[in-house]
Structures are given as C-alpha cells and as structure tokens.
Amino acid sequence: TSADSFCETPGCGRPASMICPTCIKLNLPKAHFCSQECFKKYWPTHKMCHKVPTVSPAFSGYTFSGVLRPAPVTPKKIVPPHIPRPDYADHSLGHSKGEESSKTSNASIPIYSAKQIEGIRKACKVGREVLNEAGKAIKVGATADEIDRVVHEACIERGAYPSPLNYYGFPKSVCTSVNEVICHGIPDLRELVEGDICNIDVTTYVDGFHGDLNETFFVGNVDKESKKLVKTAFACLQAAVQLVKPGTMYRDIGAAVGKVARDNNCQVVRTYCGHGIGELFHTTPNIPHYPKNKAKGIMKAGNVFTIEPMINMGHWQDRTWPDNWTAVTVDGKRSAQFEHTILVTEDGYELLTARENEPVMKWSEELLQRG
C-alpha cells in the first residue's frame, strides 16, 4: 500500500489501499486500487497490462538511420480525476479544441495579464521541479520508462497534469530523446548505456496553464564530440534568449541560433519550432530556429513563448519513426536540445523555467553529468 497512490480505475481517483497481486508477481509497474470493487470493475481492462510489452509491428522491415532501436512501451498511466486537465486529456484522439480554434481564427500573439503570467509562472516552477526530479533518475541501466514514471508521479504529487500525456495521442507523460532522436521520443524499456546523451522534455499543466522546458544530459562517460554538441545546443539557446526584449522581431531568433551552430560545425533542425504557450500547450507565435525564416510578429511585453533549438552533428534534416512521433536525424548522427519558457518584460526577459538562482543561463557540464 502507498498513501501517495491513487486508484487506477478511471473516474475513481480515491487514495489506493491495495496493489494488483499479478503486477507484483510479474514484476510489472504496480497498479493501485482503492477497493476490491474497483479492482474487479477495472480487471477486464487492467489485465491487458499483464501481457509482456512488445515493439509495435509497424517497425517490421523499417530501415533505421542510426543504431538506436525501439523497445517495448508499457501502458499509459492514469491521472487522478481531482487534478485539473487540459481539454485534450480525455479526447479519444487527444485533440485540443482550444488549439484548433486558435489556428482557424488566425489568433494574434497573446499579451498576458499579470494574473495570467502568475499562473504560467507557477506552472513553469512546477515544470522545473519535475525536470530536476527526472534528471536524478538518469544513470547507466535506467530505462526511459522509469524516467516517465518519475515524471508522472512528480506531477501528481504537485497537483499537475503531465501535458504530453494523450496530446494528439502521445502515450506517455514526458518525451525522452536519446542520441540520434531529435525530439518526441516515446519512453520505453531500453536501458541507457554508457556514452548516451538523453534529452528530457517536461511540460506541466497547473491550474489552467502550461510550463515547458528541456535539458540534455550525459550518461556516464560521453565522447568529446557529443559533449561539444550538447554545449553548442546550450550556447544556441543562450544566444537566442539574449535577444528577447520588446521590439525584437521573432524571425531574428533564427539568425542568432544559426550562427552559433554554424561556428561549431553543427546544423539546426528546421521542422520543429519554438511556440507560444500559456492556457494552450502550443499557440502563436511560431519561432523557427534557423536563419532567413519568415516568422511573423514583433516581441511585446507580456508575450510568453518557448525557444528550443534542436542542433544536429550532421545534416539538419529529420525523419519520423513508424510510431508517428519519434523524430530522428536522417544520417543517424546525434542531436541535442535545451528549452526554456520565456516572458518578455518591459526591459528584457524573464526565464520562467530557470534553474534555481540562475536568472541568466550559465553553462555547467557538472549539472548535466549523470552516472
């Protein structure tokens, strides 16, 4: 039993007082229930979790660009019903009506009120705490599935919904992108090995607002090229953030990122952009990270958005695995990324997802090193 656990039965959410004995017997993630009644009610669905997870048959015959391979993915986790949820959380396909109506109405870039900014700031603070907890779980032999469990539980402990969960069908509570994975990696049962790099991308939804950030970590003894790549990705975000203030054109971010990447013999991914964030997970503005882009808009005090350049060792082009989420480099070479949610202030910016006592980004290899 666990006082911090909640009943797995959808729509219940009461504190759990028992654990499925079959889960214990099979050494699977423990499923908690509040009573025998709930256990019996949910058993026809829950028992499917006892099947040994397998890799999706969609990968059969697929030609991979690099050495990484998918591993089995465990079932989606439950969020207790007392936790406020985004509009896509319970949609059968994970669609966000708010985002879709925002796109069709050609909405302008939001300028948030002081009250809204406080809400976003709170979500970002929780997101930072959750990422810090997830970072502690990284080590040789740990699985991304374990990192997902840590993130999920850390969110629930803080009354937060893990924003990736069911977003357009995403099956997990965090994105974990290893080595040649650029972004949107699905946490699975592959064990991290010595020399990996692993990005953890956390977004938390707290009382109606989202906060989004990510960092790339070193797993054990990482080669010099990979260390240089990760440091370059950090420097790219640093250069972009320094431009944030009222009057800056959003399209100018790409030139700053592109120069740092180019100076370090790296390339910038073009498919994925930074984005506005707040009551919606993704909204205006769109912020490409590459030079000579056509992003619209000028920064104004009260704008909130992410900057999250994805930096590749080799070619900038990407491709997507048959799971329809995992974006990888076309040449199998490694990719790294860092992300902050940023508020435009009257005279500059505020990193809403900053590390504690680090209002301006500072490179530290030690903070990213794991065993």
Tab-separated table of C-alpha atoms in Angstrom:
chain	number	residue	atom	x	y	z
A	1	THR	CA	0.000	0.000	0.000
A	2	SER	CA	1.016	3.640	-0.508
A	3	ALA	CA	-0.527	6.800	0.874
A	4	ASP	CA	0.695	8.712	-2.184
A	5	SER	CA	-1.021	6.399	-4.696
A	6	PHE	CA	-4.437	6.699	-6.272
A	7	CYS	CA	-6.898	4.187	-7.679
A	8	GLU	CA	-6.182	3.177	-11.290
A	9	THR	CA	-9.880	2.739	-12.127
A	10	PRO	CA	-10.866	5.600	-14.493
A	11	GLY	CA	-13.156	8.084	-12.803
A	12	CYS	CA	-12.298	6.962	-9.271
A	13	GLY	CA	-9.124	8.678	-8.091
A	14	ARG	CA	-9.560	7.790	-4.421
A	15	PRO	CA	-6.465	7.022	-2.333
A	16	ALA	CA	-5.287	3.471	-3.049
A	17	SER	CA	-5.199	0.788	-0.384
A	18	MET	CA	-4.226	-2.309	-2.388
A	19	ILE	CA	-1.874	-3.374	-5.196
A	20	CYS	CA	-2.694	-5.798	-8.004
A	21	PRO	CA	-1.064	-9.108	-6.970
A	22	THR	CA	-0.429	-10.132	-10.584
A	23	CYS	CA	1.590	-6.963	-11.190
A	24	ILE	CA	3.732	-7.858	-8.168
A	25	LYS	CA	4.143	-11.462	-9.324
A	26	LEU	CA	5.200	-10.432	-12.851
A	27	ASN	CA	7.461	-7.627	-11.544
A	28	LEU	CA	5.479	-5.033	-13.507
A	29	PRO	CA	4.819	-1.405	-12.502
A	30	LYS	CA	2.450	-1.640	-9.525
A	31	ALA	CA	-1.212	-0.837	-10.195
A	32	HIS	CA	-3.029	0.568	-7.155
A	33	PHE	CA	-6.723	0.230	-6.328
A	34	CYS	CA	-8.918	1.630	-3.563
A	35	SER	CA	-11.056	-1.483	-3.089
A	36	GLN	CA	-11.866	-4.958	-4.337
A	37	GLU	CA	-14.934	-3.474	-6.026
A	38	CYS	CA	-12.851	-1.088	-8.156
A	39	PHE	CA	-10.274	-3.814	-8.803
A	40	LYS	CA	-12.951	-6.199	-10.151
A	41	LYS	CA	-14.624	-3.443	-12.165
A	42	TYR	CA	-11.412	-2.481	-13.972
A	43	TRP	CA	-9.946	-6.005	-14.198
A	44	PRO	CA	-11.102	-6.769	-17.808
A	45	THR	CA	-9.079	-3.742	-18.986
A	46	HIS	CA	-6.286	-3.839	-16.436
A	47	LYS	CA	-5.372	-7.478	-17.122
A	48	MET	CA	-4.195	-6.423	-20.605
A	49	CYS	CA	-1.248	-4.754	-18.834
A	50	HIS	CA	-0.019	-8.190	-17.760
A	51	LYS	CA	0.864	-9.100	-21.314
A	52	VAL	CA	4.593	-8.717	-21.931
A	53	PRO	CA	5.062	-5.390	-23.794
A	54	THR	CA	6.280	-5.785	-27.370
A	55	VAL	CA	7.634	-3.464	-30.030
A	56	SER	CA	4.974	-2.207	-32.429
A	57	PRO	CA	4.650	-4.324	-35.607
A	58	ALA	CA	4.766	-1.009	-37.535
A	59	PHE	CA	8.574	-1.255	-37.261
A	60	SER	CA	8.720	-4.532	-39.188
A	61	GLY	CA	11.074	-4.077	-42.148
A	62	TYR	CA	11.797	-0.429	-41.256
A	63	THR	CA	15.253	0.864	-42.192
A	64	PHE	CA	16.740	2.881	-39.329
A	65	SER	CA	19.028	5.856	-39.895
A	66	GLY	CA	21.169	5.126	-36.811
A	67	VAL	CA	21.949	2.443	-34.250
A	68	LEU	CA	19.098	3.188	-31.797
A	69	ARG	CA	16.178	0.752	-31.838
A	70	PRO	CA	12.729	0.958	-30.235
A	71	ALA	CA	11.971	-1.152	-27.179
A	72	PRO	CA	8.604	-2.226	-25.746
A	73	VAL	CA	6.373	0.524	-24.349
A	74	THR	CA	4.364	-0.032	-21.173
A	75	PRO	CA	0.705	1.036	-20.859
A	76	LYS	CA	-0.334	4.656	-20.422
A	77	LYS	CA	-0.545	5.867	-16.828
A	78	ILE	CA	-3.619	7.279	-15.098
A	79	VAL	CA	-4.004	10.839	-13.777
A	80	PRO	CA	-6.391	11.107	-10.801
A	81	PRO	CA	-9.604	12.987	-11.693
A	82	HIS	CA	-9.129	15.663	-8.990
A	83	ILE	CA	-6.190	17.117	-10.960
A	84	PRO	CA	-7.207	19.858	-13.460
A	85	ARG	CA	-6.803	18.612	-17.032
A	86	PRO	CA	-6.234	20.284	-20.416
A	87	ASP	CA	-9.011	19.982	-22.999
A	88	TYR	CA	-7.314	17.135	-24.893
A	89	ALA	CA	-6.727	14.894	-21.856
A	90	ASP	CA	-9.914	12.865	-22.281
A	91	HIS	CA	-10.452	13.274	-26.039
A	92	SER	CA	-10.353	9.900	-27.820
A	93	LEU	CA	-7.702	11.174	-30.267
A	94	GLY	CA	-6.132	13.731	-27.935
A	95	HIS	CA	-7.287	16.721	-29.985
A	96	SER	CA	-7.187	20.170	-28.398
A	97	LYS	CA	-10.293	22.143	-29.378
A	98	GLY	CA	-8.696	25.270	-27.939
A	99	GLU	CA	-5.622	24.967	-30.132
A	100	GLU	CA	-7.628	24.077	-33.234
A	101	SER	CA	-9.988	27.034	-32.851
A	102	SER	CA	-6.994	29.312	-32.214
A	103	LYS	CA	-5.451	28.186	-35.514
A	104	THR	CA	-8.630	28.632	-37.539
A	105	SER	CA	-9.284	32.094	-36.081
A	106	ASN	CA	-5.754	33.227	-37.015
A	107	ALA	CA	-5.304	34.477	-33.447
A	108	SER	CA	-2.810	37.230	-32.690
A	109	ILE	CA	0.121	36.720	-30.315
A	110	PRO	CA	-1.305	36.788	-26.770
A	111	ILE	CA	-0.304	39.528	-24.346
A	112	TYR	CA	-0.943	38.005	-20.937
A	113	SER	CA	-2.278	39.860	-17.914
A	114	ALA	CA	-0.396	39.952	-14.618
A	115	LYS	CA	-2.768	37.311	-13.218
A	116	GLN	CA	-2.237	35.018	-16.218
A	117	ILE	CA	1.537	35.467	-16.009
A	118	GLU	CA	1.423	34.384	-12.366
A	119	GLY	CA	-0.417	31.238	-13.454
A	120	ILE	CA	2.156	30.480	-16.158
A	121	ARG	CA	4.995	31.225	-13.736
A	122	LYS	CA	3.563	28.688	-11.271
A	123	ALA	CA	3.289	26.005	-13.994
A	124	CYS	CA	6.873	26.712	-15.057
A	125	LYS	CA	8.146	26.456	-11.480
A	126	VAL	CA	6.479	23.061	-11.149
A	127	GLY	CA	7.913	22.017	-14.515
A	128	ARG	CA	11.415	22.899	-13.319
A	129	GLU	CA	10.934	20.858	-10.145
A	130	VAL	CA	9.704	17.872	-12.168
A	131	LEU	CA	12.621	18.072	-14.625
A	132	ASN	CA	15.048	18.192	-11.708
A	133	GLU	CA	13.484	15.009	-10.300
A	134	ALA	CA	13.605	13.317	-13.710
A	135	GLY	CA	17.272	14.257	-14.111
A	136	LYS	CA	18.102	12.431	-10.889
A	137	ALA	CA	16.728	9.207	-12.384
A	138	ILE	CA	19.205	9.193	-15.291
A	139	LYS	CA	22.000	6.647	-14.925
A	140	VAL	CA	23.557	3.751	-16.793
A	141	GLY	CA	20.992	0.929	-16.720
A	142	ALA	CA	17.947	3.133	-16.112
A	143	THR	CA	15.135	2.964	-18.655
A	144	ALA	CA	13.250	5.868	-20.175
A	145	ASP	CA	10.122	4.124	-18.876
A	146	GLU	CA	11.467	4.627	-15.347
A	147	ILE	CA	12.087	8.320	-16.091
A	148	ASP	CA	8.479	8.548	-17.304
A	149	ARG	CA	7.286	7.025	-14.011
A	150	VAL	CA	9.295	9.559	-12.018
A	151	VAL	CA	7.863	12.438	-14.080
A	152	HIS	CA	4.306	11.146	-13.812
A	153	GLU	CA	4.474	10.722	-10.044
A	154	ALA	CA	6.256	14.056	-9.532
A	155	CYS	CA	3.482	15.794	-11.489
A	156	ILE	CA	0.699	14.171	-9.485
A	157	GLU	CA	2.430	14.981	-6.183
A	158	ARG	CA	2.347	18.645	-7.208
A	159	GLY	CA	-1.242	18.644	-8.488
A	160	ALA	CA	-0.072	18.920	-12.097
A	161	TYR	CA	-1.185	17.133	-15.252
A	162	PRO	CA	1.777	15.956	-17.416
A	163	SER	CA	0.972	17.897	-20.605
A	164	PRO	CA	2.340	15.384	-23.163
A	165	LEU	CA	0.002	12.616	-21.932
A	166	ASN	CA	-2.631	11.932	-24.639
A	167	TYR	CA	-1.710	15.136	-26.529
A	168	TYR	CA	-2.787	14.089	-30.026
A	169	GLY	CA	-2.445	10.540	-28.746
A	170	PHE	CA	1.059	10.718	-27.237
A	171	PRO	CA	1.170	7.681	-24.907
A	172	LYS	CA	3.466	8.886	-22.121
A	173	SER	CA	3.943	11.710	-19.611
A	174	VAL	CA	7.309	13.008	-20.892
A	175	CYS	CA	9.427	12.953	-24.052
A	176	THR	CA	12.816	11.216	-23.753
A	177	SER	CA	15.095	11.650	-26.768
A	178	VAL	CA	18.308	9.607	-26.828
A	179	ASN	CA	21.317	10.055	-29.150
A	180	GLU	CA	20.039	10.484	-32.746
A	181	VAL	CA	16.481	11.202	-31.592
A	182	ILE	CA	15.805	14.895	-32.173
A	183	CYS	CA	12.569	15.178	-30.202
A	184	HIS	CA	9.312	13.447	-29.210
A	185	GLY	CA	10.956	10.186	-28.186
A	186	ILE	CA	8.476	7.817	-26.504
A	187	PRO	CA	9.782	6.456	-23.180
A	188	ASP	CA	10.312	2.707	-23.488
A	189	LEU	CA	12.107	-0.179	-21.788
A	190	ARG	CA	15.507	0.334	-23.440
A	191	GLU	CA	18.237	0.755	-20.811
A	192	LEU	CA	20.513	3.782	-21.044
A	193	VAL	CA	24.111	2.794	-21.713
A	194	GLU	CA	27.492	4.370	-21.058
A	195	GLY	CA	28.089	7.212	-23.507
A	196	ASP	CA	24.445	8.022	-24.320
A	197	ILE	CA	23.062	11.534	-24.327
A	198	CYS	CA	19.457	11.847	-23.192
A	199	ASN	CA	17.095	14.814	-23.516
A	200	ILE	CA	14.174	15.068	-21.107
A	201	ASP	CA	11.356	17.362	-22.251
A	202	VAL	CA	8.874	18.169	-19.464
A	203	THR	CA	5.658	20.147	-19.736
A	204	THR	CA	3.310	20.556	-16.787
A	205	TYR	CA	-0.279	21.804	-16.724
A	206	VAL	CA	-1.145	23.508	-13.445
A	207	ASP	CA	-4.478	25.220	-12.725
A	208	GLY	CA	-5.116	26.075	-16.365
A	209	PHE	CA	-1.604	26.927	-17.593
A	210	HIS	CA	1.321	25.056	-19.176
A	211	GLY	CA	5.078	25.385	-18.495
A	212	ASP	CA	7.591	23.764	-20.875
A	213	LEU	CA	11.354	23.096	-20.638
A	214	ASN	CA	14.005	20.534	-21.513
A	215	GLU	CA	17.661	19.677	-20.967
A	216	THR	CA	20.107	17.166	-22.435
A	217	PHE	CA	22.102	15.018	-20.009
A	218	PHE	CA	25.323	12.977	-20.248
A	219	VAL	CA	25.035	9.283	-19.320
A	220	GLY	CA	28.353	8.127	-17.899
A	221	ASN	CA	31.497	8.766	-19.930
A	222	VAL	CA	30.427	10.622	-23.097
A	223	ASP	CA	32.780	11.218	-26.055
A	224	LYS	CA	34.201	14.679	-26.793
A	225	GLU	CA	32.124	15.178	-29.959
A	226	SER	CA	28.890	14.592	-28.064
A	227	LYS	CA	29.961	16.927	-25.260
A	228	LYS	CA	30.707	19.623	-27.823
A	229	LEU	CA	27.295	19.077	-29.447
A	230	VAL	CA	25.442	19.431	-26.142
A	231	LYS	CA	27.404	22.543	-25.195
A	232	THR	CA	26.671	24.005	-28.644
A	233	ALA	CA	22.932	23.371	-28.212
A	234	PHE	CA	23.094	25.194	-24.867
A	235	ALA	CA	25.006	28.103	-26.443
A	236	CYS	CA	22.425	28.319	-29.254
A	237	LEU	CA	19.629	28.802	-26.725
A	238	GLN	CA	21.771	31.285	-24.775
A	239	ALA	CA	22.310	33.390	-27.900
A	240	ALA	CA	18.607	33.371	-28.721
A	241	VAL	CA	17.484	34.304	-25.206
A	242	GLN	CA	19.804	37.311	-25.166
A	243	LEU	CA	17.750	38.838	-27.997
A	244	VAL	CA	14.466	38.692	-26.117
A	245	LYS	CA	13.054	42.149	-25.379
A	246	PRO	CA	10.253	44.364	-26.664
A	247	GLY	CA	10.808	45.301	-30.320
A	248	THR	CA	12.799	42.224	-31.380
A	249	MET	CA	11.398	40.512	-34.468
A	250	TYR	CA	10.646	36.839	-33.912
A	251	ARG	CA	12.342	35.936	-37.180
A	252	ASP	CA	15.688	37.269	-35.842
A	253	ILE	CA	15.989	34.405	-33.343
A	254	GLY	CA	16.919	32.026	-36.158
A	255	ALA	CA	19.918	34.072	-37.310
A	256	ALA	CA	21.412	34.086	-33.790
A	257	VAL	CA	20.935	30.335	-33.368
A	258	GLY	CA	22.217	29.569	-36.859
A	259	LYS	CA	25.456	31.486	-36.346
A	260	VAL	CA	26.373	29.637	-33.152
A	261	ALA	CA	25.539	26.272	-34.729
A	262	ARG	CA	27.485	27.071	-37.889
A	263	ASP	CA	30.540	28.276	-35.935
A	264	ASN	CA	30.595	24.863	-34.229
A	265	ASN	CA	30.095	22.813	-37.418
A	266	CYS	CA	26.555	21.848	-36.464
A	267	GLN	CA	23.207	22.318	-38.199
A	268	VAL	CA	19.789	23.495	-36.994
A	269	VAL	CA	16.654	21.363	-37.391
A	270	ARG	CA	14.007	23.203	-39.418
A	271	THR	CA	10.904	21.061	-38.926
A	272	TYR	CA	10.229	21.946	-35.287
A	273	CYS	CA	9.869	25.445	-33.819
A	274	GLY	CA	9.562	27.305	-30.556
A	275	HIS	CA	5.986	28.300	-29.778
A	276	GLY	CA	3.694	30.447	-27.734
A	277	ILE	CA	2.436	28.820	-24.546
A	278	GLY	CA	0.068	29.582	-21.688
A	279	GLU	CA	-3.524	28.387	-21.461
A	280	LEU	CA	-2.737	26.409	-24.627
A	281	PHE	CA	0.199	23.975	-24.934
A	282	HIS	CA	1.045	25.387	-28.393
A	283	THR	CA	-0.133	28.728	-29.745
A	284	THR	CA	1.232	31.817	-31.527
A	285	PRO	CA	3.943	32.856	-32.114
A	286	ASN	CA	5.812	30.198	-34.077
A	287	ILE	CA	9.564	30.688	-33.668
A	288	PRO	CA	11.806	28.949	-36.230
A	289	HIS	CA	15.398	28.457	-35.079
A	290	TYR	CA	17.100	28.721	-38.475
A	291	PRO	CA	18.241	31.825	-40.433
A	292	LYS	CA	16.195	33.529	-43.149
A	293	ASN	CA	12.885	32.245	-41.824
A	294	LYS	CA	9.577	34.044	-42.326
A	295	ALA	CA	8.274	34.166	-38.764
A	296	LYS	CA	5.693	36.875	-38.186
A	297	GLY	CA	5.496	39.322	-35.319
A	298	ILE	CA	7.441	41.587	-33.004
A	299	MET	CA	8.022	40.860	-29.322
A	300	LYS	CA	5.907	42.822	-26.851
A	301	ALA	CA	5.904	42.881	-23.063
A	302	GLY	CA	3.548	40.160	-21.861
A	303	ASN	CA	4.320	37.670	-24.650
A	304	VAL	CA	5.252	34.181	-23.408
A	305	PHE	CA	6.866	31.530	-25.585
A	306	THR	CA	9.441	28.764	-25.765
A	307	ILE	CA	12.756	28.796	-27.577
A	308	GLU	CA	14.062	25.253	-28.088
A	309	PRO	CA	16.647	24.871	-30.899
A	310	MET	CA	17.418	21.285	-31.923
A	311	ILE	CA	21.042	21.038	-33.017
A	312	ASN	CA	22.478	18.192	-35.111
A	313	MET	CA	26.050	16.946	-35.518
A	314	GLY	CA	25.357	16.172	-39.160
A	315	HIS	CA	22.600	17.135	-41.608
A	316	TRP	CA	19.652	19.223	-40.393
A	317	GLN	CA	17.017	17.027	-41.994
A	318	ASP	CA	14.855	14.716	-39.899
A	319	ARG	CA	12.615	11.707	-40.417
A	320	THR	CA	9.920	10.157	-38.234
A	321	TRP	CA	9.780	6.575	-36.977
A	322	PRO	CA	6.692	4.449	-37.711
A	323	ASP	CA	5.346	5.246	-34.211
A	324	ASN	CA	4.453	8.644	-35.780
A	325	TRP	CA	6.220	10.559	-33.002
A	326	THR	CA	9.943	9.828	-32.718
A	327	ALA	CA	11.884	12.322	-34.871
A	328	VAL	CA	15.439	11.211	-35.721
A	329	THR	CA	18.330	12.571	-37.763
A	330	VAL	CA	18.470	11.343	-41.364
A	331	ASP	CA	22.124	10.330	-41.058
A	332	GLY	CA	21.937	8.707	-37.610
A	333	LYS	CA	24.233	11.309	-36.070
A	334	ARG	CA	23.410	12.757	-32.676
A	335	SER	CA	21.149	15.681	-31.819
A	336	ALA	CA	20.878	17.813	-28.656
A	337	GLN	CA	18.478	20.432	-27.333
A	338	PHE	CA	17.706	22.825	-24.488
A	339	GLU	CA	14.476	24.750	-23.920
A	340	HIS	CA	13.092	27.499	-21.721
A	341	THR	CA	9.698	29.166	-21.409
A	342	ILE	CA	10.350	32.909	-21.543
A	343	LEU	CA	8.361	36.020	-20.635
A	344	VAL	CA	9.014	39.299	-22.449
A	345	THR	CA	9.270	42.045	-19.796
A	346	GLU	CA	9.247	45.831	-20.223
A	347	ASP	CA	13.041	45.946	-20.471
A	348	GLY	CA	14.096	42.400	-21.450
A	349	TYR	CA	13.075	38.906	-20.416
A	350	GLU	CA	12.446	36.517	-17.549
A	351	LEU	CA	13.301	32.811	-17.786
A	352	LEU	CA	10.174	31.328	-16.244
A	353	THR	CA	11.739	27.838	-16.239
A	354	ALA	CA	15.164	28.933	-14.951
A	355	ARG	CA	17.261	26.765	-12.667
A	356	GLU	CA	17.214	27.956	-9.076
A	357	ASN	CA	19.428	31.060	-8.616
A	358	GLU	CA	20.213	31.150	-12.350
A	359	PRO	CA	18.190	34.016	-13.902
A	360	VAL	CA	20.696	34.151	-16.769
A	361	MET	CA	21.744	30.879	-18.419
A	362	LYS	CA	25.165	29.574	-17.340
A	363	TRP	CA	26.882	26.534	-18.833
A	364	SER	CA	27.787	23.793	-16.343
A	365	GLU	CA	28.830	20.350	-17.567
A	366	GLU	CA	28.690	19.129	-13.984
A	367	LEU	CA	24.952	19.869	-13.658
A	368	LEU	CA	24.233	17.670	-16.698
A	369	GLN	CA	26.556	14.761	-15.838
A	370	ARG	CA	24.948	11.534	-14.649
A	371	GLY	CA	26.423	8.159	-13.678
